[in-house]
CSV table of C-alpha atoms and ligand atoms in Angstrom, one decimal:
chain,number,residue,atom,x,y,z
A,11,MET,CA,75.1,112.7,94.5
A,12,GLN,CA,71.6,111.4,95.5
A,13,GLY,CA,70.0,114.2,97.7
A,14,GLU,CA,70.0,115.3,101.0
A,15,ASP,CA,69.9,113.4,104.8
A,16,ASP,CA,69.8,115.2,107.8
A,17,GLY,CA,71.7,117.8,106.2
A,18,VAL,CA,74.7,115.8,105.4
A,19,PRO,CA,74.8,114.9,101.3
A,20,THR,CA,74.3,111.6,99.9
A,21,TYR,CA,76.5,109.8,97.9
A,22,LEU,CA,75.5,106.7,97.0
A,23,ALA,CA,72.8,105.4,95.2
A,24,ALA,CA,70.5,102.8,96.6
A,25,ASP,CA,71.3,99.5,95.1
A,26,GLN,CA,74.9,100.4,96.4
A,27,VAL,CA,73.8,100.7,99.6
A,28,THR,CA,72.1,97.2,99.1
A,29,ASP,CA,75.3,95.5,97.5
A,30,PHE,CA,77.3,96.9,100.6
A,31,ASP,CA,74.6,95.6,103.3
A,32,ARG,CA,75.0,92.2,101.1
A,33,ASP,CA,78.6,91.7,100.5
A,34,GLY,CA,80.1,93.9,103.4
A,35,PHE,CA,81.8,96.2,100.4
A,36,LEU,CA,81.5,98.3,98.4
A,37,VAL,CA,84.2,99.2,95.1
A,38,LEU,CA,84.0,102.8,93.7
A,39,PRO,CA,86.4,103.1,90.9
A,40,GLY,CA,87.8,106.5,90.1
A,41,PHE,CA,86.7,107.6,93.0
A,42,ALA,CA,89.8,110.1,93.6
A,43,ASP,CA,92.2,111.3,91.4
A,44,ARG,CA,95.6,109.4,90.1
A,45,ARG,CA,97.2,112.6,91.1
A,46,ALA,CA,95.8,113.1,94.3
A,47,CYS,CA,97.1,109.3,95.0
A,48,GLU,CA,100.4,109.9,93.2
A,49,ALA,CA,101.0,113.1,95.0
A,50,LEU,CA,100.4,110.8,98.4
A,51,VAL,CA,102.9,108.2,97.2
A,52,GLU,CA,105.3,110.9,96.7
A,53,ARG,CA,104.6,112.4,100.3
A,54,ALA,CA,104.9,108.7,101.9
A,55,ALA,CA,108.4,109.1,100.2
A,56,GLU,CA,109.5,112.2,102.1
A,57,LEU,CA,107.9,110.8,105.1
A,58,ARG,CA,109.9,107.9,104.7
A,59,ALA,CA,113.1,109.6,103.7
A,60,ALA,CA,112.9,111.6,106.5
A,61,TYR,CA,112.4,108.9,108.9
A,62,VAL,CA,115.8,108.4,110.8
A,63,PRO,CA,115.4,104.4,112.3
A,64,ARG,CA,115.7,104.0,115.7
A,65,ASP,CA,117.8,101.2,117.3
A,66,ARG,CA,115.2,98.1,116.4
A,67,VAL,CA,112.6,98.9,114.0
A,68,SER,CA,109.3,97.7,114.7
A,69,VAL,CA,107.7,95.3,112.9
A,70,PHE,CA,104.4,94.6,111.7
A,71,THR,CA,103.1,91.3,110.4
A,72,THR,CA,99.7,90.0,111.6
A,73,ARG,CA,101.2,86.8,113.1
A,74,ASP,CA,104.4,88.2,114.6
A,75,GLN,CA,103.4,88.6,118.3
A,76,GLU,CA,106.9,91.2,118.8
A,77,ARG,CA,104.0,93.5,118.2
A,78,VAL,CA,102.0,93.3,121.0
A,79,SER,CA,104.2,94.2,123.6
A,80,ASP,CA,106.2,97.2,121.7
A,81,GLU,CA,105.6,100.7,122.9
A,82,TYR,CA,106.5,102.1,119.7
A,83,PHE,CA,103.5,100.5,118.0
A,84,LEU,CA,101.0,100.3,121.1
A,85,SER,CA,101.6,104.9,121.0
A,86,SER,CA,101.2,105.3,117.5
A,87,GLY,CA,97.5,106.0,117.6
A,88,PRO,CA,97.9,110.0,117.5
A,89,GLU,CA,101.7,109.4,116.1
A,90,VAL,CA,103.3,108.8,112.4
A,91,ARG,CA,105.0,106.3,112.5
A,92,PHE,CA,106.7,103.6,110.6
A,93,PHE,CA,106.7,99.4,111.0
A,94,PHE,CA,109.0,97.4,108.8
A,95,GLU,CA,108.2,94.0,107.2
A,96,PRO,CA,110.4,91.1,109.1
A,97,ASP,CA,113.6,91.9,107.2
A,98,GLY,CA,113.4,95.1,109.5
A,99,VAL,CA,114.0,97.0,106.0
A,100,THR,CA,111.3,96.7,104.1
A,101,LEU,CA,108.3,99.7,104.6
A,102,ASN,CA,105.4,97.9,105.6
A,103,LYS,CA,103.3,100.8,106.9
A,104,ILE,CA,103.2,104.2,108.2
A,105,GLY,CA,100.9,104.8,110.8
A,106,HIS,CA,98.3,105.7,112.7
A,107,ALA,CA,97.0,109.6,112.5
A,108,LEU,CA,98.5,110.7,109.3
A,109,HIS,CA,95.2,111.9,108.8
A,110,ASP,CA,95.7,114.4,111.9
A,111,ARG,CA,99.3,114.7,111.5
A,112,ASP,CA,99.7,115.8,107.8
A,113,PRO,CA,97.9,118.7,105.2
A,114,LEU,CA,98.0,116.1,102.8
A,115,PHE,CA,96.6,112.6,104.1
A,116,ASP,CA,94.5,115.2,106.1
A,117,ALA,CA,92.9,116.5,103.1
A,118,PHE,CA,92.1,113.3,101.3
A,119,SER,CA,90.9,112.0,104.6
A,120,ARG,CA,88.1,113.9,105.1
A,121,ASP,CA,87.3,114.3,101.1
A,122,PRO,CA,83.9,116.0,101.1
A,123,ARG,CA,82.2,113.0,99.5
A,124,LEU,CA,83.1,110.4,102.6
A,125,PRO,CA,80.6,112.2,105.0
A,126,GLY,CA,77.8,111.1,102.8
A,127,ILE,CA,78.5,107.9,102.2
A,128,ALA,CA,79.4,107.0,105.8
A,129,ALA,CA,76.2,108.7,106.0
A,130,ASP,CA,74.6,106.6,103.7
A,131,LEU,CA,76.1,103.2,105.5
A,132,GLY,CA,74.1,104.3,108.5
A,133,LEU,CA,77.3,106.6,110.2
A,134,ALA,CA,75.3,109.3,112.3
A,135,ASP,CA,78.4,111.1,113.8
A,136,PRO,CA,81.5,109.2,112.4
A,137,VAL,CA,85.0,109.9,113.7
A,138,LEU,CA,88.4,109.1,112.3
A,139,GLN,CA,90.1,107.3,114.4
A,140,GLN,CA,92.7,105.6,112.1
A,141,SER,CA,94.8,105.9,108.6
A,142,MET,CA,97.3,103.6,107.6
A,143,TYR,CA,99.6,104.1,104.4
A,144,LEU,CA,99.9,100.6,103.4
A,145,VAL,CA,102.7,99.2,101.5
A,146,LYS,CA,103.6,96.3,99.3
A,147,ASP,CA,106.8,96.8,97.5
A,148,ALA,CA,107.5,95.3,94.3
A,149,HIS,CA,108.5,91.5,95.2
A,150,LYS,CA,108.8,92.9,99.1
A,151,GLY,CA,105.5,93.3,100.2
A,152,GLY,CA,103.8,90.8,102.8
A,153,GLU,CA,100.7,89.3,102.7
A,154,VAL,CA,98.0,90.2,105.3
A,155,ASP,CA,96.4,87.4,107.0
A,156,PRO,CA,92.4,86.7,106.8
A,157,HIS,CA,90.8,89.3,109.7
A,158,GLN,CA,87.7,91.5,110.6
A,159,ASP,CA,89.1,95.5,110.9
A,160,ALA,CA,86.6,95.1,114.4
A,161,THR,CA,88.7,93.0,116.2
A,162,PHE,CA,91.1,96.3,116.4
A,163,LEU,CA,88.7,98.9,116.5
A,164,TRP,CA,85.9,97.3,118.1
A,165,THR,CA,82.9,99.6,119.8
A,166,ASP,CA,79.8,98.5,121.6
A,167,PRO,CA,77.5,98.2,119.2
A,168,VAL,CA,80.2,97.0,116.1
A,169,THR,CA,80.3,100.4,114.4
A,170,VAL,CA,84.5,100.4,112.4
A,171,THR,CA,84.0,101.1,108.6
A,172,GLY,CA,87.0,100.9,106.5
A,173,PHE,CA,87.8,103.0,103.6
A,174,TRP,CA,90.8,101.6,101.7
A,175,TRP,CA,92.0,103.3,99.1
A,176,ALA,CA,94.2,101.4,95.8
A,177,LEU,CA,97.1,104.4,95.5
A,178,GLN,CA,98.6,102.2,92.5
A,179,ASP,CA,97.0,99.7,90.7
A,180,ALA,CA,96.5,96.5,93.3
A,181,THR,CA,96.2,92.9,91.0
A,182,VAL,CA,95.9,89.7,91.9
A,183,ASP,CA,99.9,89.4,91.7
A,184,ASN,CA,100.7,92.6,93.8
A,185,GLY,CA,98.6,91.9,96.5
A,186,CYS,CA,95.1,93.4,95.9
A,187,LEU,CA,92.5,93.4,98.8
A,188,TRP,CA,90.8,89.5,98.8
A,189,ALA,CA,87.0,89.3,100.3
A,190,TRP,CA,84.7,87.2,101.6
A,191,PRO,CA,81.1,88.3,100.0
A,192,GLY,CA,78.5,87.9,102.7
A,193,GLY,CA,81.1,87.4,105.0
A,194,HIS,CA,79.8,89.5,107.9
A,195,ARG,CA,76.4,87.8,107.9
A,196,GLN,CA,77.6,84.6,108.5
A,197,VAL,CA,80.4,84.8,110.9
A,198,PRO,CA,80.4,86.7,114.0
A,199,LEU,CA,83.5,89.0,115.4
A,200,ALA,CA,86.7,86.0,115.6
A,201,ARG,CA,88.5,87.6,118.5
A,202,ARG,CA,89.9,91.0,120.1
A,203,PHE,CA,93.0,92.8,120.2
A,204,VAL,CA,93.1,94.0,124.0
A,205,ARG,CA,96.1,95.7,125.9
A,206,ALA,CA,97.2,94.3,128.9
A,207,GLY,CA,95.4,95.2,132.2
A,208,ALA,CA,92.3,94.3,130.4
A,209,GLU,CA,90.2,92.0,131.9
A,210,LEU,CA,90.3,90.0,128.5
A,211,ALA,CA,94.3,89.9,127.9
A,212,ASP,CA,96.8,87.8,129.2
A,213,ASP,CA,100.4,88.4,130.3
A,214,GLY,CA,102.3,90.9,127.7
A,215,GLY,CA,101.5,93.9,126.4
A,216,THR,CA,98.7,93.3,124.0
A,217,ALA,CA,96.5,90.1,123.6
A,218,PHE,CA,94.0,88.5,121.6
A,219,ALA,CA,91.1,87.6,122.8
A,220,GLU,CA,89.1,84.2,121.3
A,221,LEU,CA,85.0,85.5,121.2
A,222,ALA,CA,84.5,82.6,118.6
A,223,PRO,CA,87.1,79.9,118.0
A,224,GLU,CA,84.6,77.4,116.5
A,225,VAL,CA,84.1,79.4,113.4
A,226,ALA,CA,86.2,78.1,111.0
A,227,ASP,CA,87.7,80.7,108.2
A,228,ARG,CA,86.3,79.6,104.4
A,229,PRO,CA,89.4,80.3,102.1
A,230,ASP,CA,87.5,79.6,99.4
A,231,ALA,CA,85.2,81.8,99.9
A,232,TYR,CA,87.6,85.1,99.2
A,233,VAL,CA,87.2,87.0,95.9
A,234,PRO,CA,89.9,89.3,95.3
A,235,LEU,CA,89.0,92.9,94.5
A,236,GLU,CA,91.5,93.9,92.2
A,237,ALA,CA,91.4,98.2,91.8
A,238,GLU,CA,93.0,100.4,89.3
A,239,ALA,CA,94.7,103.7,91.2
A,240,GLY,CA,91.9,106.3,92.9
A,241,THR,CA,89.4,103.1,93.3
A,242,LEU,CA,87.8,103.3,97.0
A,243,VAL,CA,86.8,100.5,98.7
A,244,VAL,CA,84.3,100.7,101.9
A,245,LEU,CA,84.7,97.4,104.4
A,246,HIS,CA,82.5,96.2,106.9
A,247,GLY,CA,83.8,96.1,110.5
A,248,LEU,CA,82.8,92.8,110.5
A,249,LEU,CA,84.1,91.6,107.3
A,250,PRO,CA,86.5,89.3,106.6
A,251,HIS,CA,89.4,90.1,104.4
A,252,ARG,CA,92.9,89.9,103.7
A,253,SER,CA,95.7,90.8,101.0
A,254,GLY,CA,98.3,88.3,99.0
A,255,ALA,CA,102.1,88.8,98.9
A,256,ASN,CA,103.5,91.0,96.5
A,257,THR,CA,105.1,89.2,94.2
A,258,SER,CA,105.6,91.3,91.1
A,259,PRO,CA,107.7,93.9,90.0
A,260,ARG,CA,105.2,96.6,90.2
A,261,SER,CA,104.9,97.9,93.9
A,262,ARG,CA,101.3,97.9,95.8
A,263,HIS,CA,100.9,101.5,98.0
A,264,ALA,CA,97.2,101.5,99.9
A,265,TYR,CA,95.9,104.0,102.0
A,266,SER,CA,92.9,103.3,105.0
A,267,VAL,CA,91.1,105.0,107.4
A,268,HIS,CA,88.8,103.6,109.9
A,269,VAL,CA,85.8,105.6,111.5
A,270,VAL,CA,84.0,104.7,114.2
A,271,GLU,CA,80.5,105.6,115.4
A,272,ARG,CA,81.3,108.3,118.1
A,273,ALA,CA,78.2,107.8,120.3
A,274,SER,CA,79.2,103.8,120.3
A,275,THR,CA,81.5,102.7,123.4
A,276,TYR,CA,85.4,102.8,122.7
A,277,PRO,CA,86.8,100.7,125.2
A,278,PRO,CA,90.0,101.5,126.9
A,279,GLU,CA,91.2,98.1,126.3
A,280,ASN,CA,91.6,98.7,122.5
A,281,TRP,CA,95.2,99.0,121.8
A,282,LEU,CA,94.4,102.5,119.7
A,283,GLN,CA,94.3,105.2,122.6
A,284,ARG,CA,93.8,109.1,122.1
A,285,SER,CA,93.3,111.6,124.7
A,286,ALA,CA,90.7,113.8,126.3
A,287,SER,CA,93.0,116.3,125.0
A,288,ASP,CA,93.4,115.4,121.8
A,289,PRO,CA,90.3,113.3,120.5
A,290,ALA,CA,89.2,111.4,116.8
A,291,ARG,CA,87.6,113.8,115.4
A,292,GLY,CA,85.1,113.7,112.5
A,293,PHE,CA,85.2,114.8,109.3
B,328,FE2,FE1,91.8,95.1,107.7
């Protein structure tokens, strides 16, 4: 802890803020206690065990367009819901309001150090818009294609910032994060994921509105962010990142929270919506 600013204790050293501005991400090993991570893994297993599958499970991949018209997905913003790999059996993620609906995830997501980190990175009054428990089971977890988080949680101006925790050791062979260092400064936002009825959407539940289709991805630019359990990775909303498939016999579970600036414009065409009576809340 470095000092105080506007009543929020700061957390990061000046060179860490500089690193984040340059790279678009910051890796903080040992941020969370391993036992706290294990507790979240156990809690997620309990939630999974209590989940009663619907007639047709909801599939989530970054390629599969089925989800775009899936009401189960579109109304999951304030809920705890379950999304599966294309096999329909392997859990892919739990989302998108564990931070508001489950006491254990609530406490983890509102760690008193996080407002300091957010303030250090320039967020004046962040609200927790989304949380996801990210599952990559042994030999089964699928890859996540390169993307920028601002595609899914766009605000004007762009303010989305990701907090990603390795709950289990994340390595190249079990599907760790890969990030493009400095990519947030080199490419604009490529596209926005918008609801049907929005000016930018075509037919269907949602669509990707292409903003910079002429900008090519740089597959060679990504570096692996291997992370031991308890590591926190902070991600700029414009940073291109991805994760690999789990080809190992070890699972790779992770948890993420995305915050946006309260004063920014959060448009009605964003896929994730909270009601006025149950709005996104801060730390
Ligand atoms: Fe992401």
